[in-house]
Coordinates of C-alpha atoms (C1' of nucleotides) in Angstrom, one line a residue:
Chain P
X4 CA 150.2 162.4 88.4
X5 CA 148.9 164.6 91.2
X6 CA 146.9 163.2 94.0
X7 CA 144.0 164.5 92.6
X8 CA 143.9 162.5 89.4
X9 CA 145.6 159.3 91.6
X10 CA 142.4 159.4 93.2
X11 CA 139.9 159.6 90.9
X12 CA 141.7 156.1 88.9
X13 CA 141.9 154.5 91.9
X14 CA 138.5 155.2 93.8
X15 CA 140.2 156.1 96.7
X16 CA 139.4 159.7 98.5
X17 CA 142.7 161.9 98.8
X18 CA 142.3 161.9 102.4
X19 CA 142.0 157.4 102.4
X20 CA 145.4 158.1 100.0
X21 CA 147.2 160.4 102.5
X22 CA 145.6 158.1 105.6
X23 CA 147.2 155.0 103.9
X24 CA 150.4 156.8 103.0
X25 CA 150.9 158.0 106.9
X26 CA 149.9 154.4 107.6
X27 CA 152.7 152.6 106.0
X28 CA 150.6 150.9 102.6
X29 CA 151.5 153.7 100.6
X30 CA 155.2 154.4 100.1
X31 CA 156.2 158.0 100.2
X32 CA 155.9 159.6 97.1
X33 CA 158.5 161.8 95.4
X34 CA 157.3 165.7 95.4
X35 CA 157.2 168.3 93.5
X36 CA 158.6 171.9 93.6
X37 CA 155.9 173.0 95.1
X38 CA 155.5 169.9 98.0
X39 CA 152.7 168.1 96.1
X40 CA 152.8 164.3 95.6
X41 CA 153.5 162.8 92.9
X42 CA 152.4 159.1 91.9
X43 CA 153.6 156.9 89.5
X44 CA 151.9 153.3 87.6
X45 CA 153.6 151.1 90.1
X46 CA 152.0 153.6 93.4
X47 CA 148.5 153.0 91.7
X48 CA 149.5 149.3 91.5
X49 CA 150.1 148.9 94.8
X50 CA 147.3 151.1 96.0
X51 CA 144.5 148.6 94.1
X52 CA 146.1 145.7 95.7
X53 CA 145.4 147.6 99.4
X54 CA 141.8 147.8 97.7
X55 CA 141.6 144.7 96.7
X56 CA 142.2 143.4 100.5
X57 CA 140.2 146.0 101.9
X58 CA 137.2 145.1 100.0
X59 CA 137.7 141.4 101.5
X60 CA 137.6 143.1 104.9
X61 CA 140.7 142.7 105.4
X62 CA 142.4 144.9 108.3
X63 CA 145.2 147.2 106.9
X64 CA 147.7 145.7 109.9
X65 CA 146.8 142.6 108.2
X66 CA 147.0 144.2 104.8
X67 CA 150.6 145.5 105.3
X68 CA 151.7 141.9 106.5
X69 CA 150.5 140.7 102.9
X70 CA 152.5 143.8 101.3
X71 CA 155.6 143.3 103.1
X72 CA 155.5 139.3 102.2
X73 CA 154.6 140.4 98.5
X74 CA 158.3 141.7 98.7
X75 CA 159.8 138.5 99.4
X76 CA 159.1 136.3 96.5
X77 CA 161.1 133.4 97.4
X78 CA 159.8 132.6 101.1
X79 CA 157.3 130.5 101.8
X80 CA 153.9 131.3 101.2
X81 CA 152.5 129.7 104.5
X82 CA 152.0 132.3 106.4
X83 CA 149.9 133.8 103.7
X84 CA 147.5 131.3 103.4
X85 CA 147.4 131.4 107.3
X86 CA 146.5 134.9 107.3
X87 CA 143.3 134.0 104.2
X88 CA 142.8 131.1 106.6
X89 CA 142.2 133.4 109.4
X90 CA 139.8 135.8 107.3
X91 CA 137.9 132.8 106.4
X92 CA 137.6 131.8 109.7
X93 CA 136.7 135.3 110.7
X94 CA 134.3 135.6 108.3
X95 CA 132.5 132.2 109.1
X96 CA 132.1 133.0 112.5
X97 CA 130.2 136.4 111.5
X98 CA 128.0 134.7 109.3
X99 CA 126.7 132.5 112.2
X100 CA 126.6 135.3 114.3
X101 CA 124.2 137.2 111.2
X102 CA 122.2 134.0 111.4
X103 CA 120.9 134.1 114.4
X104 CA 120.2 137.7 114.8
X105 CA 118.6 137.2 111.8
X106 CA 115.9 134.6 112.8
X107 CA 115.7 136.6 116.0
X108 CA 114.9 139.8 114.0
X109 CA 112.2 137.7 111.9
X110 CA 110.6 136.1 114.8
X111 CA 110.2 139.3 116.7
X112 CA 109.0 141.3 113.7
X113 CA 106.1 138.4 113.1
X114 CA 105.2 139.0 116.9
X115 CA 104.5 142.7 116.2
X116 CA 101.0 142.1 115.5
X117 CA 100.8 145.2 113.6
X118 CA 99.0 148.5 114.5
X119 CA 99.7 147.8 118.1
X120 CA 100.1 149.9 120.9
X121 CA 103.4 150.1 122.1
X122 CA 101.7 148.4 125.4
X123 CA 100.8 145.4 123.6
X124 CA 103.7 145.1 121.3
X125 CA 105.3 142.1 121.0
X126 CA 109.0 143.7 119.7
X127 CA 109.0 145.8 122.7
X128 CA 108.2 142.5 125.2
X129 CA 110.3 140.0 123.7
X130 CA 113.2 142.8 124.3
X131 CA 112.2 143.2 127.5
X132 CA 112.7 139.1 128.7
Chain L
X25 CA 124.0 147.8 145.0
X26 CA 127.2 149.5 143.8
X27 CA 128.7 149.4 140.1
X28 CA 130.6 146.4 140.7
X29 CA 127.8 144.1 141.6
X30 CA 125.8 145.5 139.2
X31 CA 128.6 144.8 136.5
X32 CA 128.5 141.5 138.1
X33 CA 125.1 140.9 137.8
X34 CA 124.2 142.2 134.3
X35 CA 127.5 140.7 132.4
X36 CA 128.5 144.7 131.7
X37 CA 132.3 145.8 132.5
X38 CA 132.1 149.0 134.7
X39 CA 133.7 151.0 132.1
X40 CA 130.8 150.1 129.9
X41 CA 127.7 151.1 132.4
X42 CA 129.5 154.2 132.6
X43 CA 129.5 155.2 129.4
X44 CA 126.0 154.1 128.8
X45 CA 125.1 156.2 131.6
X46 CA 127.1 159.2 130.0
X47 CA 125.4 158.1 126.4
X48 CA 121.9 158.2 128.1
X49 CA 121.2 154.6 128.3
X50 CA 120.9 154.4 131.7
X51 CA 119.4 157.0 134.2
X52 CA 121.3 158.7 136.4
X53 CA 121.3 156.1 139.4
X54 CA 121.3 158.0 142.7
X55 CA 124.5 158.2 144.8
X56 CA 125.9 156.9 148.1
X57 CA 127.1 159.8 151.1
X58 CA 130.5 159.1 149.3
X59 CA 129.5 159.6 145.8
X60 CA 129.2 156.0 144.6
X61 CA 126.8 154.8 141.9
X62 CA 123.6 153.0 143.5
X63 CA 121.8 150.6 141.7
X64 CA 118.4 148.8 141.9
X65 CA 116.6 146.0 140.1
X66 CA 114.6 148.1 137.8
X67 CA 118.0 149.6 136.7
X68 CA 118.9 145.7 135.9
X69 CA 116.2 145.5 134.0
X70 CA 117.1 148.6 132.0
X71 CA 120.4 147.6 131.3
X72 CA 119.2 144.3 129.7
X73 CA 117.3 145.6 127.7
X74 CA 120.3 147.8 126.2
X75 CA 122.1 144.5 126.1
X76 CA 119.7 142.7 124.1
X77 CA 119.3 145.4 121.9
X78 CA 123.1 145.3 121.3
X79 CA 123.0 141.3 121.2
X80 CA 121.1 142.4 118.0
X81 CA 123.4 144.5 116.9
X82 CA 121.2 147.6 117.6
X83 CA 123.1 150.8 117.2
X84 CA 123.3 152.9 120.7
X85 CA 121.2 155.6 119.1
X86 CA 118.3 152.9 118.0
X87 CA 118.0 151.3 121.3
X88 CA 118.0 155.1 123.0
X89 CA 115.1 155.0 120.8
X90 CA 113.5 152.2 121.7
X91 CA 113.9 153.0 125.1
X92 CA 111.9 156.0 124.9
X93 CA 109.4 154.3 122.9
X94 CA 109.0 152.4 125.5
X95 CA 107.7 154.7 127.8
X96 CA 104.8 156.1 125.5
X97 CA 102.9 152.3 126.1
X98 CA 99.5 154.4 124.3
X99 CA 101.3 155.4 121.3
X100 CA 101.5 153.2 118.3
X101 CA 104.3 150.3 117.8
X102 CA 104.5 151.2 113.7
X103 CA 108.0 152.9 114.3
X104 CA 109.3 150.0 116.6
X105 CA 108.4 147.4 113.9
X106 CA 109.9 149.6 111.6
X107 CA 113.3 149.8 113.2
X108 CA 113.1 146.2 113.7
X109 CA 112.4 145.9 110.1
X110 CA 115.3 147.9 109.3
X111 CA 117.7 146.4 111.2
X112 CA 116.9 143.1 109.2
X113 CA 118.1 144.7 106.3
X114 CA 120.7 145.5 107.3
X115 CA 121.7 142.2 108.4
X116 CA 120.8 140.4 105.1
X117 CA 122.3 143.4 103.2
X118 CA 125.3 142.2 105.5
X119 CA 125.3 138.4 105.1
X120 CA 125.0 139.1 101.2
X121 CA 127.9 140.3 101.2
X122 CA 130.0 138.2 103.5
X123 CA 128.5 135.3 101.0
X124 CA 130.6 136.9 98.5
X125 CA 133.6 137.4 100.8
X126 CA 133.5 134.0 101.7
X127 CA 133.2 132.5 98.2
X128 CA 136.3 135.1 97.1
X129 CA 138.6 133.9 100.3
X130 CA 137.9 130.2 99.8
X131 CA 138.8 130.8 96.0
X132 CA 141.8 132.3 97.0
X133 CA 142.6 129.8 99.4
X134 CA 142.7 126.5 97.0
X135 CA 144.4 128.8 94.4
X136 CA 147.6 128.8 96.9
X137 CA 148.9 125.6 96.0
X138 CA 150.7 125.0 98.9
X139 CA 154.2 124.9 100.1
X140 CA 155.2 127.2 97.3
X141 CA 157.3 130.8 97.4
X142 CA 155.4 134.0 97.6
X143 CA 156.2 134.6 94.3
X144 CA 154.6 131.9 93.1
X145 CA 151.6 131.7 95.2
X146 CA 148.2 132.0 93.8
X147 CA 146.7 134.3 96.5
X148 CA 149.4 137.2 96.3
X149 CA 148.3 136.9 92.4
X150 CA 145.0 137.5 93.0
X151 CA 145.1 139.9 95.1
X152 CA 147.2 141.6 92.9
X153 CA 144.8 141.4 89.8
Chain R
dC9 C1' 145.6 153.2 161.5
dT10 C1' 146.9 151.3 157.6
dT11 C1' 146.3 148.1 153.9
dG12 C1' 143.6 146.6 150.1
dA13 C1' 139.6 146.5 147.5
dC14 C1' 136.6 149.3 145.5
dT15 C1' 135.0 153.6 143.4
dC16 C1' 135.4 158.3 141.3
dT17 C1' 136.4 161.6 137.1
dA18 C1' 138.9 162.8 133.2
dT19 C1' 141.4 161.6 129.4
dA20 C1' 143.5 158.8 125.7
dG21 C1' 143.5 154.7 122.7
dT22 C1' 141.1 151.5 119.3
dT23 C1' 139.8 150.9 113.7
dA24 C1' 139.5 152.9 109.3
dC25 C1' 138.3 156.4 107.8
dT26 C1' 135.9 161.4 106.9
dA27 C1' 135.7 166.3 107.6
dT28 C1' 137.4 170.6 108.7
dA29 C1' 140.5 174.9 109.3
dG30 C1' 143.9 177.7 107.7
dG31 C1' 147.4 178.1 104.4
dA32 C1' 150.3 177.5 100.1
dT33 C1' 150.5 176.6 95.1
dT34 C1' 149.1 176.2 90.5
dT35 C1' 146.0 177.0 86.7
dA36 C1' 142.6 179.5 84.2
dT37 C1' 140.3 183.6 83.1
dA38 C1' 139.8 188.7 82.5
Chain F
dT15 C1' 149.6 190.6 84.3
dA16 C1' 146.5 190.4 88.0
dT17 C1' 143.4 187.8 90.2
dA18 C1' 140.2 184.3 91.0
dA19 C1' 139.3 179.4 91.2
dA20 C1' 140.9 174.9 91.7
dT21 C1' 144.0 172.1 93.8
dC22 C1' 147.2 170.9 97.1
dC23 C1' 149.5 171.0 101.9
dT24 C1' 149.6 169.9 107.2
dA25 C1' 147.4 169.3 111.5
dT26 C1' 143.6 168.4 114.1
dA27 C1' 139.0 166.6 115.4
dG28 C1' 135.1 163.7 114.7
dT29 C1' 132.8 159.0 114.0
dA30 C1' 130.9 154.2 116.9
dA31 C1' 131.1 151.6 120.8
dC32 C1' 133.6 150.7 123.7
dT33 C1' 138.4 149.7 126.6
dA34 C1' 142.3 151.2 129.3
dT35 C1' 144.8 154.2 132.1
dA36 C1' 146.2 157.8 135.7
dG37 C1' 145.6 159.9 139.8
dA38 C1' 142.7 160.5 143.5
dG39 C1' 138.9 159.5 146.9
dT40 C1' 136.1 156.0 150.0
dC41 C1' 135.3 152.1 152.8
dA42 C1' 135.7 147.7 155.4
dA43 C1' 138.8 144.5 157.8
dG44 C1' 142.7 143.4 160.6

DNA sequence: CTTGACTCTATAGTTACTATAGGATTTATA
DNA sequence: TATAAATCCTATAGTAACTATAGAGTCAAG
């Protein structure tokens, strides 16, 4: 199939495809006469697997580390689980960061007051300390 | 005082004031005979305010808004608790959805088994499913 | 008067894409 | 068969919010 079609089954944009393939999580695809790519099962494979760490936020360095250990099936998996480890880890730490911006955000939306000058709003002077 | 004190003082790298200067964060701080930045206490208080806007994960543009809100004190505050309000949906938008990272990774993680090869670890598999 | 610390501007790099310009190729229609 | 429309190509620039570098100028101390 043409890039076109590869795209629309995989929910990728053609420019994403051609980002990832310039990238190294894509592996060159044969051509045709005329220069266009050409994609196979096993590109579309390997393409929803990039998804599938994307959409767990993680990087695409990262995300071609998993690919290139996904082609050595008889080494340890260690490092693997040290990289979902990591993301874990990563991820944690945002949610406590989303925490407390959150409870910041409430508190100074509650001081607003409502119909407030700017003067007397109390958004703009708990920014302001 | 000159940038470097001022980067001192308000926890900013230099590169950083620079580019808030360039962004239109900060005003354009008058200059020393040899054309070095000058800065003064009510610049300080400027620049913390950009900060704490950013500690809530304000985007530059929002808290170029805010800053200019800021100097209408008659006019009312209903678009400054708006922003706020917005930005508090974004963050629970965002924490939603690192709940469902989270529960994916740890899934992932006690699905590796341990010690095993790559080809039979349970987190290449599901990533590749 | 020179060394070193500091500052200046302008530019490029970061991440993960998205968007555009200017062509070439293929497919569908007249 | 001619041409128009759809699709594809490469190369380049833009996005957010910085960070880092190069190459030069300024200033205080020894």
């Amino acid at each position: 199939m043409k890039i076109g079609e590869f795209s629309k089954k995989s929910g990728c944009s053609i420019q994403t495809i051609r980002y990832y393939e310039r990238e190294g999580l894509l592996l060159n695809p044969n051509r045709s006469e005329g220069n266009f790519r050409l994609y196979d099962s096993k590109a579309l494979k390997q393409l929803e697997f990039v998804k599938h760490c994307r959409s767990l936020d993680i990087s695409l360095n990262d995300t071609k580390r998993l690919l290139e250990l996904k082609n050595k099936p008889e080494e340890s998996c260690s490092s693997v689980n040290a990289l979902i480890d990591q993301q874990l880890a990563l991820v944690n730490k945002r949610m406590k960061e989303l925490r407390a911006l959150k409870a910041e955000l409430q508190q100074m939306a509650s001081a607003c007051g409502s119909n407030n000058t700017i003067e007397a709003c109390g958004i703009i002077k708990s920014l302001d300390s």
